[in-house]
GROMACS .gro file of N, CA and C in nm:
model
  465
    1MET      N    1  -5.168  -3.422   2.363
    1MET     CA    2  -5.282  -3.362   2.295
    1MET      C    3  -5.268  -3.244   2.231
    2LYS      N    4  -5.229  -3.124   2.300
    2LYS     CA    5  -5.203  -2.997   2.253
    2LYS      C    6  -5.103  -3.016   2.132
    3LEU      N    7  -5.001  -3.092   2.156
    3LEU     CA    8  -4.894  -3.098   2.055
    3LEU      C    9  -4.973  -3.143   1.908
    4ARG      N   10  -5.036  -3.255   1.933
    4ARG     CA   11  -5.109  -3.294   1.843
    4ARG      C   12  -5.190  -3.211   1.756
    5SER      N   13  -5.264  -3.128   1.843
    5SER     CA   14  -5.363  -3.031   1.780
    5SER      C   15  -5.283  -2.915   1.709
    6LEU      N   16  -5.168  -2.882   1.771
    6LEU     CA   17  -5.079  -2.779   1.717
    6LEU      C   18  -5.012  -2.824   1.581
    7ILE      N   19  -4.972  -2.969   1.548
    7ILE     CA   20  -4.911  -3.027   1.435
    7ILE      C   21  -5.030  -3.038   1.325
    8THR      N   22  -5.130  -3.057   1.368
    8THR     CA   23  -5.226  -3.093   1.262
    8THR      C   24  -5.309  -2.988   1.219
    9ASP      N   25  -5.322  -2.852   1.299
    9ASP     CA   26  -5.397  -2.741   1.268
    9ASP      C   27  -5.323  -2.667   1.179
   10PRO      N   28  -5.392  -2.669   1.005
   10PRO     CA   29  -5.303  -2.590   0.921
   10PRO      C   30  -5.308  -2.460   0.954
   11GLN      N   31  -5.400  -2.366   1.000
   11GLN     CA   32  -5.391  -2.237   1.022
   11GLN      C   33  -5.260  -2.209   1.116
   12LYS      N   34  -5.247  -2.291   1.225
   12LYS     CA   35  -5.116  -2.256   1.302
   12LYS      C   36  -5.023  -2.284   1.260
   13ILE      N   37  -5.004  -2.381   1.176
   13ILE     CA   38  -4.876  -2.401   1.087
   13ILE      C   39  -4.837  -2.297   1.018
   14ARG      N   40  -4.943  -2.262   0.938
   14ARG     CA   41  -4.919  -2.137   0.836
   14ARG      C   42  -4.869  -2.014   0.922
   15ARG      N   43  -4.921  -1.983   1.013
   15ARG     CA   44  -4.894  -1.872   1.110
   15ARG      C   45  -4.750  -1.876   1.162
   16ILE      N   46  -4.716  -1.996   1.193
   16ILE     CA   47  -4.581  -2.012   1.243
   16ILE      C   48  -4.484  -2.003   1.139
   17GLY      N   49  -4.508  -2.059   1.020
   17GLY     CA   50  -4.452  -2.036   0.909
   17GLY      C   51  -4.407  -1.895   0.864
   18TYR      N   52  -4.516  -1.812   0.859
   18TYR     CA   53  -4.506  -1.679   0.833
   18TYR      C   54  -4.441  -1.601   0.952
   19SER      N   55  -4.438  -1.639   1.064
   19SER     CA   56  -4.379  -1.594   1.161
   19SER      C   57  -4.222  -1.609   1.141
   20LEU      N   58  -4.173  -1.723   1.103
   20LEU     CA   59  -4.048  -1.747   1.074
   20LEU      C   60  -3.995  -1.685   0.960
   21LEU      N   61  -4.074  -1.653   0.866
   21LEU     CA   62  -4.046  -1.600   0.733
   21LEU      C   63  -4.023  -1.459   0.775
   22LEU      N   64  -4.093  -1.432   0.846
   22LEU     CA   65  -4.084  -1.255   0.899
   22LEU      C   66  -3.964  -1.240   0.969
   23VAL      N   67  -3.937  -1.329   1.070
   23VAL     CA   68  -3.807  -1.300   1.128
   23VAL      C   69  -3.687  -1.318   1.029
   24LEU      N   70  -3.700  -1.409   0.941
   24LEU     CA   71  -3.565  -1.416   0.847
   24LEU      C   72  -3.563  -1.287   0.762
   25LEU      N   73  -3.686  -1.233   0.746
   25LEU     CA   74  -3.692  -1.121   0.650
   25LEU      C   75  -3.610  -0.999   0.728
   26PHE      N   76  -3.640  -0.985   0.858
   26PHE     CA   77  -3.593  -0.880   0.930
   26PHE      C   78  -3.458  -0.917   0.946
   27ALA      N   79  -3.400  -1.020   0.969
   27ALA     CA   80  -3.260  -1.056   0.975
   27ALA      C   81  -3.180  -1.016   0.867
   28VAL      N   82  -3.225  -1.035   0.770
   28VAL     CA   83  -3.176  -1.024   0.608
   28VAL      C   84  -3.164  -0.863   0.607
   29VAL      N   85  -3.284  -0.800   0.614
   29VAL     CA   86  -3.283  -0.641   0.614
   29VAL      C   87  -3.180  -0.577   0.708
   30GLY      N   88  -3.156  -0.644   0.846
   30GLY     CA   89  -3.093  -0.576   0.931
   30GLY      C   90  -2.943  -0.597   0.892
   31PHE      N   91  -2.936  -0.739   0.824
   31PHE     CA   92  -2.774  -0.737   0.778
   31PHE      C   93  -2.737  -0.639   0.662
   32LEU      N   94  -2.840  -0.622   0.575
   32LEU     CA   95  -2.793  -0.540   0.459
   32LEU      C   96  -2.773  -0.396   0.513
   33ALA      N   97  -2.869  -0.357   0.614
   33ALA     CA   98  -2.858  -0.207   0.651
   33ALA      C   99  -2.745  -0.196   0.704
   34TYR      N  100  -2.680  -0.290   0.792
   34TYR     CA  101  -2.555  -0.291   0.877
   34TYR      C  102  -2.440  -0.268   0.768
   35SER      N  103  -2.449  -0.359   0.644
   35SER     CA  104  -2.353  -0.358   0.559
   35SER      C  105  -2.343  -0.248   0.491
   36PHE      N  106  -2.461  -0.182   0.455
   36PHE     CA  107  -2.459  -0.044   0.396
   36PHE      C  108  -2.409   0.072   0.475
   37ILE      N  109  -2.426   0.063   0.621
   37ILE     CA  110  -2.378   0.167   0.691
   37ILE      C  111  -2.231   0.162   0.729
   38HIS      N  112  -2.185   0.047   0.730
   38HIS     CA  113  -2.045   0.015   0.752
   38HIS      C  114  -1.968   0.071   0.654
   39ARG      N  115  -2.014   0.023   0.524
   39ARG     CA  116  -1.947   0.032   0.411
   39ARG      C  117  -1.922   0.191   0.366
   40THR      N  118  -2.033   0.285   0.395
   40THR     CA  119  -2.049   0.424   0.351
   40THR      C  120  -2.015   0.510   0.463
   41LEU      N  121  -2.035   0.482   0.588
   41LEU     CA  122  -2.002   0.575   0.692
   41LEU      C  123  -1.888   0.544   0.779
   42ILE      N  124  -1.882   0.406   0.806
   42ILE     CA  125  -1.773   0.376   0.924
   42ILE      C  126  -1.647   0.343   0.843
   43ASP      N  127  -1.643   0.269   0.726
   43ASP     CA  128  -1.530   0.260   0.665
   43ASP      C  129  -1.549   0.290   0.513
   44PRO      N  130  -1.557   0.415   0.493
   44PRO     CA  131  -1.579   0.468   0.351
   44PRO      C  132  -1.461   0.432   0.238
   45PRO      N  133  -1.502   0.409   0.113
   45PRO     CA  134  -1.404   0.370   0.035
   45PRO      C  135  -1.276   0.484   0.014
   46VAL      N  136  -1.168   0.443  -0.023
   46VAL     CA  137  -1.050   0.503  -0.019
   46VAL      C  138  -1.037   0.599  -0.142
   47GLU      N  139  -1.032   0.748  -0.112
   47GLU     CA  140  -1.026   0.843  -0.221
   47GLU      C  141  -0.873   0.838  -0.293
   48SER      N  142  -0.872   0.839  -0.431
   48SER     CA  143  -0.756   0.835  -0.486
   48SER      C  144  -0.661   0.952  -0.476
   49GLU      N  145  -0.739   1.089  -0.469
   49GLU     CA  146  -0.666   1.194  -0.447
   49GLU      C  147  -0.531   1.205  -0.552
   50ARG      N  148  -0.574   1.157  -0.651
   50ARG     CA  149  -0.457   1.183  -0.790
   50ARG      C  150  -0.550   1.216  -0.880
   51ALA      N  151  -0.601   1.321  -0.905
   51ALA     CA  152  -0.653   1.393  -0.982
   51ALA      C  153  -0.579   1.435  -1.085
   52ASN      N  154  -0.597   1.435  -1.225
   52ASN     CA  155  -0.520   1.497  -1.344
   52ASN      C  156  -0.398   1.420  -1.370
   53VAL      N  157  -0.390   1.283  -1.317
   53VAL     CA  158  -0.265   1.199  -1.356
   53VAL      C  159  -0.303   1.128  -1.467
   54PRO      N  160  -0.227   1.124  -1.561
   54PRO     CA  161  -0.271   1.055  -1.674
   54PRO      C  162  -0.270   0.907  -1.662
   55PRO      N  163  -0.368   0.840  -1.729
   55PRO     CA  164  -0.365   0.690  -1.715
   55PRO      C  165  -0.255   0.630  -1.736
   56GLY      N  166  -0.200   0.534  -1.659
   56GLY     CA  167  -0.069   0.440  -1.693
   56GLY      C  168   0.039   0.507  -1.627
   57GLN      N  169   0.029   0.648  -1.582
   57GLN     CA  170   0.142   0.702  -1.490
   57GLN      C  171   0.140   0.681  -1.326
   58VAL      N  172   0.227   0.634  -1.316
   58VAL     CA  173   0.233   0.591  -1.152
   58VAL      C  174   0.335   0.677  -1.106
   59ILE      N  175   0.301   0.758  -1.005
   59ILE     CA  176   0.393   0.837  -0.918
   59ILE      C  177   0.489   0.766  -0.816
   60GLN      N  178   0.591   0.754  -0.819
   60GLN     CA  179   0.690   0.683  -0.779
   60GLN      C  180   0.746   0.751  -0.638
   61ILE      N  181   0.734   0.696  -0.535
   61ILE     CA  182   0.807   0.784  -0.400
   61ILE      C  183   0.885   0.692  -0.332
   62ASP      N  184   0.987   0.784  -0.272
   62ASP     CA  185   1.080   0.734  -0.181
   62ASP      C  186   1.029   0.789  -0.051
   63LEU      N  187   1.032   0.736   0.052
   63LEU     CA  188   0.972   0.751   0.203
   63LEU      C  189   1.089   0.744   0.291
   64LEU      N  190   1.109   0.866   0.349
   64LEU     CA  191   1.226   0.853   0.452
   64LEU      C  192   1.165   0.889   0.587
   65ASN      N  193   1.206   0.814   0.690
   65ASN     CA  194   1.157   0.847   0.823
   65ASN      C  195   1.257   0.955   0.891
   66GLY      N  196   1.215   1.076   0.922
   66GLY     CA  197   1.292   1.191   0.957
   66GLY      C  198   1.254   1.218   1.112
   67CYS      N  199   1.147   1.153   1.165
   67CYS     CA  200   1.115   1.189   1.293
   67CYS      C  201   1.161   1.088   1.384
   68GLY      N  202   1.227   0.987   1.365
   68GLY     CA  203   1.307   0.856   1.476
   68GLY      C  204   1.169   0.779   1.531
   69VAL      N  205   1.041   0.800   1.478
   69VAL     CA  206   0.943   0.723   1.548
   69VAL      C  207   0.925   0.584   1.462
   70SER      N  208   0.930   0.489   1.544
   70SER     CA  209   0.929   0.367   1.450
   70SER      C  210   0.772   0.334   1.412
   71GLY      N  211   0.762   0.303   1.273
   71GLY     CA  212   0.630   0.262   1.226
   71GLY      C  213   0.580   0.398   1.177
   72ALA      N  214   0.606   0.497   1.177
   72ALA     CA  215   0.572   0.629   1.121
   72ALA      C  216   0.563   0.627   0.962
   73ALA      N  217   0.680   0.572   0.902
   73ALA     CA  218   0.707   0.561   0.760
   73ALA      C  219   0.621   0.484   0.699
   74SER      N  220   0.617   0.348   0.792
   74SER     CA  221   0.512   0.236   0.747
   74SER      C  222   0.363   0.280   0.741
   75LYS      N  223   0.316   0.390   0.832
   75LYS     CA  224   0.179   0.409   0.814
   75LYS      C  225   0.169   0.509   0.691
   76PHE      N  226   0.252   0.562   0.655
   76PHE     CA  227   0.243   0.650   0.539
   76PHE      C  228   0.269   0.584   0.419
   77THR      N  229   0.330   0.472   0.421
   77THR     CA  230   0.354   0.377   0.299
   77THR      C  231   0.216   0.320   0.259
   78ASN      N  232   0.166   0.267   0.377
   78ASN     CA  233  -0.001   0.203   0.369
   78ASN      C  234  -0.069   0.294   0.325
   79TYR      N  235  -0.077   0.415   0.375
   79TYR     CA  236  -0.192   0.527   0.301
   79TYR      C  237  -0.154   0.548   0.182
   80LEU      N  238  -0.031   0.563   0.135
   80LEU     CA  239  -0.009   0.629  -0.002
   80LEU      C  240  -0.028   0.505  -0.099
   81ARG      N  241  -0.006   0.384  -0.086
   81ARG     CA  242  -0.023   0.268  -0.155
   81ARG      C  243  -0.180   0.237  -0.157
   82ALA      N  244  -0.241   0.270  -0.069
   82ALA     CA  245  -0.400   0.255  -0.077
   82ALA      C  246  -0.467   0.359  -0.182
   83ARG      N  247  -0.381   0.471  -0.193
   83ARG     CA  248  -0.436   0.552  -0.295
   83ARG      C  249  -0.366   0.577  -0.442
   84GLY      N  250  -0.306   0.448  -0.456
   84GLY     CA  251  -0.232   0.420  -0.594
   84GLY      C  252  -0.130   0.474  -0.626
   85TYR      N  253  -0.054   0.531  -0.525
   85TYR     CA  254   0.076   0.584  -0.544
   85TYR      C  255   0.161   0.445  -0.523
   86ASP      N  256   0.294   0.458  -0.579
   86ASP     CA  257   0.387   0.343  -0.579
   86ASP      C  258   0.509   0.380  -0.506
   87VAL      N  259   0.500   0.335  -0.376
   87VAL     CA  260   0.626   0.355  -0.274
   87VAL      C  261   0.726   0.253  -0.303
   88VAL      N  262   0.844   0.315  -0.377
   88VAL     CA  263   0.929   0.208  -0.416
   88VAL      C  264   1.037   0.165  -0.299
   89GLU      N  265   1.058   0.273  -0.212
   89GLU     CA  266   1.170   0.238  -0.097
   89GLU      C  267   1.108   0.319   0.024
   90MET      N  268   1.139   0.259   0.140
   90MET     CA  269   1.118   0.337   0.270
   90MET      C  270   1.243   0.295   0.345
   91LYS      N  271   1.296   0.413   0.393
   91LYS     CA  272   1.446   0.396   0.474
   91LYS      C  273   1.461   0.513   0.568
   92ASN      N  274   1.534   0.511   0.661
   92ASN     CA  275   1.557   0.633   0.750
   92ASN      C  276   1.625   0.761   0.687
   93TYR      N  277   1.592   0.861   0.709
   93TYR     CA  278   1.664   1.000   0.664
   93TYR      C  279   1.781   1.024   0.739
   94LYS      N  280   1.865   1.116   0.684
   94LYS     CA  281   2.004   1.115   0.776
   94LYS      C  282   1.984   1.155   0.891
   95THR      N  283   1.890   1.226   0.939
   95THR     CA  284   1.867   1.262   1.086
   95THR      C  285   1.735   1.234   1.115
   96PHE      N  286   1.714   1.238   1.248
   96PHE     CA  287   1.579   1.231   1.302
   96PHE      C  288   1.523   1.346   1.354
   97ASP      N  289   1.575   1.458   1.341
   97ASP     CA  290   1.516   1.577   1.405
   97ASP      C  291   1.440   1.678   1.291
   98VAL      N  292   1.386   1.605   1.211
   98VAL     CA  293   1.308   1.697   1.109
   98VAL      C  294   1.174   1.728   1.163
   99LYS      N  295   1.155   1.857   1.177
   99LYS     CA  296   1.056   1.898   1.250
   99LYS      C  297   0.896   1.903   1.193
  100GLU      N  298   0.888   1.945   1.035
  100GLU     CA  299   0.772   1.954   0.967
  100GLU      C  300   0.799   1.842   0.848
  101SER      N  301   0.706   1.764   0.820
  101SER     CA  302   0.743   1.665   0.707
  101SER      C  303   0.759   1.749   0.570
  102LEU      N  304   0.840   1.695   0.496
  102LEU     CA  305   0.873   1.767   0.346
  102LEU      C  306   0.831   1.688   0.220
  103VAL      N  307   0.799   1.732   0.146
  103VAL     CA  308   0.772   1.655  -0.003
  103VAL      C  309   0.887   1.714  -0.095
  104ILE      N  310   0.974   1.635  -0.142
  104ILE     CA  311   1.086   1.681  -0.227
  104ILE      C  312   1.049   1.637  -0.377
  105ASP      N  313   1.044   1.721  -0.476
  105ASP     CA  314   1.047   1.697  -0.617
  105ASP      C  315   1.169   1.671  -0.659
  106ARG      N  316   1.187   1.551  -0.720
  106ARG     CA  317   1.316   1.494  -0.770
  106ARG      C  318   1.324   1.482  -0.926
  107ALA      N  319   1.214   1.505  -1.001
  107ALA     CA  320   1.190   1.483  -1.132
  107ALA      C  321   1.179   1.604  -1.214
  108GLY      N  322   1.148   1.705  -1.125
  108GLY     CA  323   1.136   1.837  -1.216
  108GLY      C  324   0.970   1.852  -1.246
  109ASP      N  325   0.899   1.783  -1.179
  109ASP     CA  326   0.756   1.805  -1.220
  109ASP      C  327   0.682   1.850  -1.069
  110ILE      N  328   0.683   1.982  -1.047
  110ILE     CA  329   0.635   2.025  -0.917
  110ILE      C  330   0.493   1.999  -0.879
  111GLU      N  331   0.425   1.987  -1.001
  111GLU     CA  332   0.279   1.941  -0.967
  111GLU      C  333   0.242   1.812  -0.925
  112THR      N  334   0.335   1.727  -0.957
  112THR     CA  335   0.343   1.589  -0.891
  112THR      C  336   0.349   1.580  -0.738
  113ALA      N  337   0.454   1.676  -0.705
  113ALA     CA  338   0.480   1.704  -0.569
  113ALA      C  339   0.355   1.754  -0.505
  114LYS      N  340   0.313   1.857  -0.562
  114LYS     CA  341   0.182   1.918  -0.494
  114LYS      C  342   0.098   1.829  -0.481
  115ARG      N  343   0.051   1.722  -0.561
  115ARG     CA  344  -0.039   1.618  -0.546
  115ARG      C  345  -0.011   1.519  -0.419
  116VAL      N  346   0.103   1.498  -0.410
  116VAL     CA  347   0.159   1.414  -0.312
  116VAL      C  348   0.131   1.479  -0.175
  117ALA      N  349   0.175   1.615  -0.173
  117ALA     CA  350   0.166   1.698  -0.041
  117ALA      C  351   0.008   1.695  -0.028
  118TYR      N  352  -0.071   1.720  -0.110
  118TYR     CA  353  -0.207   1.719  -0.083
  118TYR      C  354  -0.259   1.618  -0.030
  119ALA      N  355  -0.223   1.481  -0.076
  119ALA     CA  356  -0.285   1.355  -0.045
  119ALA      C  357  -0.236   1.319   0.092
  120LEU      N  358  -0.114   1.380   0.151
  120LEU     CA  359  -0.090   1.361   0.281
  120LEU      C  360  -0.115   1.471   0.368
  121GLY      N  361  -0.154   1.579   0.331
  121GLY     CA  362  -0.188   1.689   0.411
  121GLY      C  363  -0.060   1.778   0.446
  122VAL      N  364   0.030   1.773   0.375
  122VAL     CA  365   0.154   1.846   0.415
  122VAL      C  366   0.133   2.007   0.334
  123SER      N  367   0.175   2.096   0.407
  123SER     CA  368   0.175   2.237   0.342
  123SER      C  369   0.259   2.261   0.231
  124GLU      N  370   0.203   2.348   0.125
  124GLU     CA  371   0.269   2.379   0.021
  124GLU      C  372   0.407   2.456   0.043
  125LYS      N  373   0.421   2.491   0.152
  125LYS     CA  374   0.556   2.571   0.188
  125LYS      C  375   0.661   2.465   0.215
  126ASN      N  376   0.621   2.336   0.248
  126ASN     CA  377   0.704   2.244   0.282
  126ASN      C  378   0.753   2.155   0.151
  127ILE      N  379   0.701   2.200   0.032
  127ILE     CA  380   0.745   2.142  -0.091
  127ILE      C  381   0.897   2.196  -0.136
  128ILE      N  382   0.980   2.111  -0.185
  128ILE     CA  383   1.108   2.169  -0.197
  128ILE      C  384   1.138   2.084  -0.355
  129GLN      N  385   1.224   2.160  -0.448
  129GLN     CA  386   1.254   2.121  -0.556
  129GLN      C  387   1.383   2.084  -0.576
  130GLN      N  388   1.442   1.947  -0.545
  130GLN     CA  389   1.573   1.908  -0.561
  130GLN      C  390   1.585   1.800  -0.678
  131ILE      N  391   1.608   1.853  -0.814
  131ILE     CA  392   1.596   1.754  -0.910
  131ILE      C  393   1.745   1.676  -0.914
  132ASN      N  394   1.717   1.545  -0.905
  132ASN     CA  395   1.834   1.468  -0.918
  132ASN      C  396   1.810   1.355  -0.994
  133HIS      N  397   1.875   1.338  -1.127
  133HIS     CA  398   1.869   1.253  -1.231
  133HIS      C  399   1.896   1.104  -1.191
  134ASP      N  400   1.993   1.105  -1.072
  134ASP     CA  401   2.039   0.965  -1.028
  134ASP      C  402   1.929   0.907  -0.944
  135TYR      N  403   1.825   0.981  -0.900
  135TYR     CA  404   1.711   0.915  -0.841
  135TYR      C  405   1.604   0.865  -0.932
  136PHE      N  406   1.560   0.737  -0.923
  136PHE     CA  407   1.449   0.682  -0.998
  136PHE      C  408   1.318   0.684  -0.947
  137VAL      N  409   1.310   0.807  -0.849
  137VAL     CA  410   1.163   0.834  -0.815
  137VAL      C  411   1.106   0.963  -0.852
  138ASP      N  412   0.991   0.999  -0.850
  138ASP     CA  413   0.936   1.121  -0.876
  138ASP      C  414   0.964   1.222  -0.763
  139VAL      N  415   0.903   1.143  -0.633
  139VAL     CA  416   0.902   1.242  -0.526
  139VAL      C  417   0.957   1.169  -0.410
  140SER      N  418   1.038   1.247  -0.332
  140SER     CA  419   1.052   1.189  -0.186
  140SER      C  420   0.976   1.265  -0.089
  141VAL      N  421   0.938   1.169   0.021
  141VAL     CA  422   0.880   1.235   0.121
  141VAL      C  423   0.960   1.204   0.246
  142VAL      N  424   0.960   1.317   0.338
  142VAL     CA  425   1.060   1.307   0.468
  142VAL      C  426   0.944   1.335   0.581
  143VAL      N  427   0.921   1.228   0.655
  143VAL     CA  428   0.836   1.229   0.759
  143VAL      C  429   0.884   1.288   0.884
  144GLY      N  430   0.841   1.413   0.919
  144GLY     CA  431   0.868   1.492   1.026
  144GLY      C  432   0.795   1.472   1.176
  145LYS      N  433   0.831   1.523   1.245
  145LYS     CA  434   0.782   1.515   1.387
  145LYS      C  435   0.641   1.576   1.413
  146ASP      N  436   0.582   1.619   1.293
  146ASP     CA  437   0.449   1.674   1.261
  146ASP      C  438   0.364   1.563   1.215
  147PHE      N  439   0.419   1.435   1.197
  147PHE     CA  440   0.334   1.319   1.142
  147PHE      C  441   0.192   1.289   1.212
  148GLY      N  442   0.181   1.324   1.310
  148GLY     CA  443   0.061   1.297   1.390
  148GLY      C  444  -0.065   1.377   1.333
  149ALA      N  445  -0.037   1.510   1.281
  149ALA     CA  446  -0.116   1.589   1.252
  149ALA      C  447  -0.171   1.573   1.089
  150LEU      N  448  -0.078   1.482   1.037
  150LEU     CA  449  -0.100   1.478   0.878
  150LEU      C  450  -0.236   1.364   0.857
  151LYS      N  451  -0.258   1.359   0.730
  151LYS     CA  452  -0.356   1.269   0.700
  151LYS      C  453  -0.364   1.113   0.721
  152PRO      N  454  -0.237   1.070   0.713
  152PRO     CA  455  -0.242   0.919   0.758
  152PRO      C  456  -0.273   0.874   0.880
  153TYR      N  457  -0.255   0.984   0.975
  153TYR     CA  458  -0.274   0.970   1.123
  153TYR      C  459  -0.426   1.019   1.157
  154ARG      N  460  -0.454   1.103   1.099
  154ARG     CA  461  -0.602   1.166   1.128
  154ARG      C  462  -0.702   1.073   1.072
  155GLN      N  463  -0.680   0.982   1.013
  155GLN     CA  464  -0.792   0.892   0.935
  155GLN      C  465  -0.789   0.757   1.005
   0.00000   0.00000   0.00000
């Protein structure tokens, strides 16, 4: 008898409908708040860090593992590609005892090398200019044993 009166009472049906609508509204607002917080605070958009690069110009990078740690160069590659750099080759350096990471200018544009160094967190004192017209890259990056202190590993 109570069930029948619950079903037939229009005020109770309306209250139940409003309650369900309110719960649904709270769920949608909660989801949107979570999505906003996650997108802006927890997983912020990737910064380009490629200021002053003319549109259409892609900085090509040769990445060399000079620390001997498996996967270190791969992490740097993913980090740079996410920021719009073109990592064209990834291989081992001639030795695995490089203490500090190096950025090597291969094309005669030291400003490009400085931009790459800034993007990685490499000190300007570790930027070297070795122009080599046989290389078809703008910059070479040698990942040293200090890789854990650089931006790809800090983020």
